[in-house]
Short mmCIF file of C-alpha atoms in Angstrom, two decimals:
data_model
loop_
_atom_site.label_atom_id
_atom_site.label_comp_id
_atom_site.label_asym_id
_atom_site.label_seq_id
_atom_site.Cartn_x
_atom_site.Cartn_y
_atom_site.Cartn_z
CA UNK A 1 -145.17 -95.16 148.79
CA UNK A 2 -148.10 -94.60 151.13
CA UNK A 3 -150.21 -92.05 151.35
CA UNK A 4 -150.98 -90.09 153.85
CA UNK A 5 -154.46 -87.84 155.18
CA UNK A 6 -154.56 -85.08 157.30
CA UNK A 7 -157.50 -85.14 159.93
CA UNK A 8 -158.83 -82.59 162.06
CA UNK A 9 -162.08 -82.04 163.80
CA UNK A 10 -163.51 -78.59 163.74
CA UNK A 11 -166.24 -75.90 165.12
CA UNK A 12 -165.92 -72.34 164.19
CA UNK A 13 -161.92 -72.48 163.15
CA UNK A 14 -162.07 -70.07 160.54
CA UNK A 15 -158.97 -67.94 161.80
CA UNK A 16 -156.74 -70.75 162.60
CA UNK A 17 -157.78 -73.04 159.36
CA UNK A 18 -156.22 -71.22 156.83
CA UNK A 19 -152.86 -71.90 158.60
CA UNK A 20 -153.45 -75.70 159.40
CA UNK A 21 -154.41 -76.51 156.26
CA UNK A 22 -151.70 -74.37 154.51
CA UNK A 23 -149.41 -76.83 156.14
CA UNK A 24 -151.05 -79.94 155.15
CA UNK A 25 -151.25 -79.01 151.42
CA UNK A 26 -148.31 -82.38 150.91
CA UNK A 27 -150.53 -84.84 152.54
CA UNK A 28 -152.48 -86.64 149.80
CA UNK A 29 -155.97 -85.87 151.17
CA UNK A 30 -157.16 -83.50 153.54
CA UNK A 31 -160.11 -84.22 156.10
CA UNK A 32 -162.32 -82.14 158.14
CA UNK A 33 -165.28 -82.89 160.83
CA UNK A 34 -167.16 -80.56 161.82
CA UNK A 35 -169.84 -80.29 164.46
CA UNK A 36 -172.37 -77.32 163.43
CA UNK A 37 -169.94 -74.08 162.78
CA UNK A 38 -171.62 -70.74 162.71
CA UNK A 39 -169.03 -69.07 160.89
CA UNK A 40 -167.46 -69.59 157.18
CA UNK A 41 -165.22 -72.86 158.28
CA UNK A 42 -166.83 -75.60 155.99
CA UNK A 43 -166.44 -73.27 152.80
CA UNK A 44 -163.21 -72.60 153.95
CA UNK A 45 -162.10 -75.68 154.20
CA UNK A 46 -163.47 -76.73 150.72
CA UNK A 47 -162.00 -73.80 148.81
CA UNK A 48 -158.61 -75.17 150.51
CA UNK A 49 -159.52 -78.61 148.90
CA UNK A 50 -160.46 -80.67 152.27
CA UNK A 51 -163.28 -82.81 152.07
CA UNK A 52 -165.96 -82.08 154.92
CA UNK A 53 -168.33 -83.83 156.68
CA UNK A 54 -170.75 -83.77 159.26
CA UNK A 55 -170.57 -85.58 162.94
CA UNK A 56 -172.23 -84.23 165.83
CA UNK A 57 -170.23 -83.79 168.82
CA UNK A 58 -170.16 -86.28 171.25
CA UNK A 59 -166.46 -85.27 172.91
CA UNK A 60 -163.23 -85.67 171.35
CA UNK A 61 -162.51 -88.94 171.54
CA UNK A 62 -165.57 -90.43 169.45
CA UNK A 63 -165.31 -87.41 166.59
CA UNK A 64 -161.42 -88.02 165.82
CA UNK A 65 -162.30 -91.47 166.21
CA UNK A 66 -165.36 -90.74 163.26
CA UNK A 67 -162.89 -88.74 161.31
CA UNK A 68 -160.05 -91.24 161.00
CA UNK A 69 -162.74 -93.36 159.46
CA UNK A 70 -163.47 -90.94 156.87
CA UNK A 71 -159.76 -90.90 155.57
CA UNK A 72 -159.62 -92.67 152.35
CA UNK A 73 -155.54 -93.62 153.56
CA UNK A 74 -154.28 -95.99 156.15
CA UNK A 75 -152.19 -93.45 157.57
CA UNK A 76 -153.51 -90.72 159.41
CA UNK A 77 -151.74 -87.71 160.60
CA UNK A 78 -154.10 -85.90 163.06
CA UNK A 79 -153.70 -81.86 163.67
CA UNK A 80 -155.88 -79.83 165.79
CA UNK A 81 -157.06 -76.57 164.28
CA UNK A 82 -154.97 -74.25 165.98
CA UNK A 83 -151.63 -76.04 165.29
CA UNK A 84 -149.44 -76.44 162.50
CA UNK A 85 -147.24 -78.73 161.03
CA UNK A 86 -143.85 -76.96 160.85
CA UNK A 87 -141.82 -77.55 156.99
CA UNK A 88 -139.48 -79.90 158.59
CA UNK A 89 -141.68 -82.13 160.51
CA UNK A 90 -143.80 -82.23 156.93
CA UNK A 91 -140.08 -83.05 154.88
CA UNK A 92 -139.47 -85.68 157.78
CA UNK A 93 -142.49 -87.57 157.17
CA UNK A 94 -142.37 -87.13 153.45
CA UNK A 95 -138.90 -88.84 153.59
CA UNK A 96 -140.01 -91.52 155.96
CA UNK A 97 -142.72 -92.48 153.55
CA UNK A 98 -140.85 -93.83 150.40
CA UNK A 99 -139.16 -96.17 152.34
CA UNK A 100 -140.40 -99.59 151.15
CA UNK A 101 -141.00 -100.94 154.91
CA UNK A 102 -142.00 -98.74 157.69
CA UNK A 103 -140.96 -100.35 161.27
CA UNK A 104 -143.43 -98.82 163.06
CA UNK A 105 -147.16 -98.55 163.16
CA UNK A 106 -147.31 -95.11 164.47
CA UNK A 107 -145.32 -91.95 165.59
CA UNK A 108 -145.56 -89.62 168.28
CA UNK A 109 -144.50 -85.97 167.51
CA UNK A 110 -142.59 -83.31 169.85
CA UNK A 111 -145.18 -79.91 170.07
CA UNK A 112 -143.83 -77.06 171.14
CA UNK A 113 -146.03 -74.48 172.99
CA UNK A 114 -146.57 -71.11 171.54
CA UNK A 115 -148.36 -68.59 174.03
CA UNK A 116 -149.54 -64.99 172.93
CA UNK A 117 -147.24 -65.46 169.99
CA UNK A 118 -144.20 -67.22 171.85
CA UNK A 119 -142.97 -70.37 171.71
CA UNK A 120 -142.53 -71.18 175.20
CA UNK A 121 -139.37 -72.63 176.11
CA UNK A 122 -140.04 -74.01 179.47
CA UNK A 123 -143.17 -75.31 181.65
CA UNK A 124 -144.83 -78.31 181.73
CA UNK A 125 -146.39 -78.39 177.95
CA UNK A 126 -143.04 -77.61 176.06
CA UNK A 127 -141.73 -80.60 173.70
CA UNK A 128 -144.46 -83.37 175.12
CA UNK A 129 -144.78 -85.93 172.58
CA UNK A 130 -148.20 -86.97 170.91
CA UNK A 131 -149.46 -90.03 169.49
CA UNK A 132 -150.32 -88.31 165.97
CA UNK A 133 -149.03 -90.20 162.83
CA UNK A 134 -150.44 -93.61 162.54
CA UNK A 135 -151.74 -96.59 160.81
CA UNK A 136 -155.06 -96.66 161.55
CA UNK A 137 -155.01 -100.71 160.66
CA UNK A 138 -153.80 -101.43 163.77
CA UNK A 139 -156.22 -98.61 166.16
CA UNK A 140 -157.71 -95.26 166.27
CA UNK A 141 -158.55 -92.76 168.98
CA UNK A 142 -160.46 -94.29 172.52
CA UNK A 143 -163.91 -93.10 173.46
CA UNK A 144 -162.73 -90.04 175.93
CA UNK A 145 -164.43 -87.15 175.97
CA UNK A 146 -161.43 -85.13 177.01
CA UNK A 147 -157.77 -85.94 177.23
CA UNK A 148 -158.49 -88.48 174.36
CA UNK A 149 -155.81 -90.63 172.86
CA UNK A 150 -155.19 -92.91 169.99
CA UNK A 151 -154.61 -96.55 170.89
CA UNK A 152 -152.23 -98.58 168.63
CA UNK A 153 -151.17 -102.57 168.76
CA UNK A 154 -147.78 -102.21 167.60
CA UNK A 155 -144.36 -100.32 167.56
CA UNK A 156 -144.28 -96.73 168.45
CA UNK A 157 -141.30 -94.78 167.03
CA UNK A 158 -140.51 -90.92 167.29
CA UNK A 159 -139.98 -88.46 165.17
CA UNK A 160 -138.15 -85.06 165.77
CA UNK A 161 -140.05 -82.15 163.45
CA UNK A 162 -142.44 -80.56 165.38
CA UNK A 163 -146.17 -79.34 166.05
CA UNK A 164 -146.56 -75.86 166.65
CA UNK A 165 -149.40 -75.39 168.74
CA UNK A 166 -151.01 -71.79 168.72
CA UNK A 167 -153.50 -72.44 171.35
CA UNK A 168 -153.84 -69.06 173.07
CA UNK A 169 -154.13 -65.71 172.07
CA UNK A 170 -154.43 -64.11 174.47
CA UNK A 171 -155.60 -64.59 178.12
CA UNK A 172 -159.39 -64.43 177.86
CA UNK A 173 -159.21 -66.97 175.04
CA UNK A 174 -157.17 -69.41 177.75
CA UNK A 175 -160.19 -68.77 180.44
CA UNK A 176 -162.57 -69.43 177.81
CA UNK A 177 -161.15 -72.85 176.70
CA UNK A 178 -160.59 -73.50 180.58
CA UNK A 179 -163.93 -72.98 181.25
CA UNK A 180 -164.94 -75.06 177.90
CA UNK A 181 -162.71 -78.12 179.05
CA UNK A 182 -163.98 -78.36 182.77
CA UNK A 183 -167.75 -78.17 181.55
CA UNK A 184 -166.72 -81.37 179.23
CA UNK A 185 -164.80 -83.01 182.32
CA UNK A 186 -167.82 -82.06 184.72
CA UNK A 187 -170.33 -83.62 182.66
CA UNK A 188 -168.43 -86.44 181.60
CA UNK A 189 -167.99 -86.88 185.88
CA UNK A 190 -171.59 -86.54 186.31
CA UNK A 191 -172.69 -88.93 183.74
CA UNK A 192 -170.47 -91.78 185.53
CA UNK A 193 -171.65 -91.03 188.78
CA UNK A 194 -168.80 -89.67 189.91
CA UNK A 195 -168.00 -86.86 192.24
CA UNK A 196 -165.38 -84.32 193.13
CA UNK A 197 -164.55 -81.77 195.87
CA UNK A 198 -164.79 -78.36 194.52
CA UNK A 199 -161.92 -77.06 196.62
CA UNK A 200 -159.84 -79.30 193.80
CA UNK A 201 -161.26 -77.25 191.49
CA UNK A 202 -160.18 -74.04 192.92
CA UNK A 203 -156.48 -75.27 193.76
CA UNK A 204 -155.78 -77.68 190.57
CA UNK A 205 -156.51 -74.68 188.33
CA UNK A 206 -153.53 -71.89 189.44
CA UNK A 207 -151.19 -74.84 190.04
CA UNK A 208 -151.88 -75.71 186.27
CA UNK A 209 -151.75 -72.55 185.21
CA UNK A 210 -148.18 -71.27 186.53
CA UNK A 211 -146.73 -74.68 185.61
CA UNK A 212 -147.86 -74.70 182.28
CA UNK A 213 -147.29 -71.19 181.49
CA UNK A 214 -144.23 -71.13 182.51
CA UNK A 215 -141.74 -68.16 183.63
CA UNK A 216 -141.49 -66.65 180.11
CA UNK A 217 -144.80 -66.22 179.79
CA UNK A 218 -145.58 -64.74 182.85
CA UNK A 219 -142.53 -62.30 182.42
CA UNK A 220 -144.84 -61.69 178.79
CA UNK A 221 -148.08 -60.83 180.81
CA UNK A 222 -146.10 -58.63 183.58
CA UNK A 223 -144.67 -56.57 180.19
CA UNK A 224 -148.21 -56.41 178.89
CA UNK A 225 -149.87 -55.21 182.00
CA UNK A 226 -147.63 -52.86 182.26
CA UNK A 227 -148.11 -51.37 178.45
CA UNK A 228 -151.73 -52.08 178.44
CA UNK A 229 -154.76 -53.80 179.36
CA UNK A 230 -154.15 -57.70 179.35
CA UNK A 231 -158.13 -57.89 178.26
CA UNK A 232 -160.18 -56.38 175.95
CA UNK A 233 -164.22 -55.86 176.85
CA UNK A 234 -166.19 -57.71 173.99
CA UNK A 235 -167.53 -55.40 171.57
CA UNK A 236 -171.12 -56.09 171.10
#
């Protein structure tokens, strides 16, 4: 039967590793990149039996690309930090695995969306399938610094247990990783010489936002405005 390793890059993840890696504990080796964290991640992640290493951060592309390379498996199931592999995505893969032959070369995985502690049912990120369970004999991730993907020569089949993907808390952690992504897409623009009107900026971003979001989450944030402040100052 194969075996399998979990990868996932990492910088200051402490409050969402404990729940990845909880729900990687049946792969057969657990992987971790990090790129300088200022927190407790990297003992973390030991204590929880990943092996760790160092890469420094070049964008997203090249690090998962480093971290597949790490894996000691040929198949590589790739998480981000704040997701987690639900139970029957795990016994799906686990089943698929002591078949003899395996007909495809890698999988792509439904994710569902789970806002301020929601799954969202609707919107534009609900149920999107991701390239995340492969052999990494035939490819590994492209050189993207955002909006990476993994590039595979061969069959691509799907599977239907699914990624939960805890990406917001709340609001001001969605602004923050807004602002983080557009500082990696600006610079990665700049450094190809390539430019961009910045009234795209301004009108890309709210159309984004409400079709991503979706209606049940907004219905969420009218409820919470109305009980209480949607943001909290930073305590210093």
């Amino acid at each position: 039967m194969p075996k399998i390793s979990a990868v996932l890059i990492t910088l200051n993840e402490a409050l969402n590793l404990p729940r990845v890696l909880a729900s990687v504990q049946w792969c057969d080796e657990m992987v971790v990149v990090d790129s300088g964290s200022t927190d407790n991640t990297l003992a973390l992640a030991q204590s929880l039996g990943a092996k760790t290493f160092y890469n420094k951060f070049e964008g997203y592309g090249p690090q998962k690309h480093f971290a597949v390379s790490q894996a000691c498996h040929d198949w590589v199931l790739i998480v981000d930090a704040d997701e987690e592999v639900s139970p029957g995505l795990a016994q799906e893969i686990q089943a698929m695995m002591k078949n003899e032959t395996i007909a495809f070369q890698g999988f792509r995985l439904p994710r569902d969306f789970v806002f301020m502690g929601r799954v969202m049912r609707y919107g534009g990120l609900h149920g999107e399938m991701y390239l995340r369970l492969f052999n990494r004999k035939f490819g590994n991730f492209n050189d993207k610094k955002i909006h990476e993907s993994a590039i595979i020569e061969g069959k691509i089949g799907r599977l239907k247990g699914r990624l939960m993907h805890y990406s917001y808390r709340h609001l001001e952690d969605y602004f923050q990783k807004y602002n983080h992504y557009t500082s990696l897409a600006a610079r990665d623009l700049h450094q190809k010489g390539k430019k961009t009107a910045p009234w795209k900026i301004y009108l890309r971003f709210p159309f984004t936002f409400f079709n991503c979001i979706s209606c049940g989450a907004l219905s969420w944030m009218a409820f919470r405005a109305l009980s209480g402040p949607l943001f909290r100052p930073p305590t210093r």
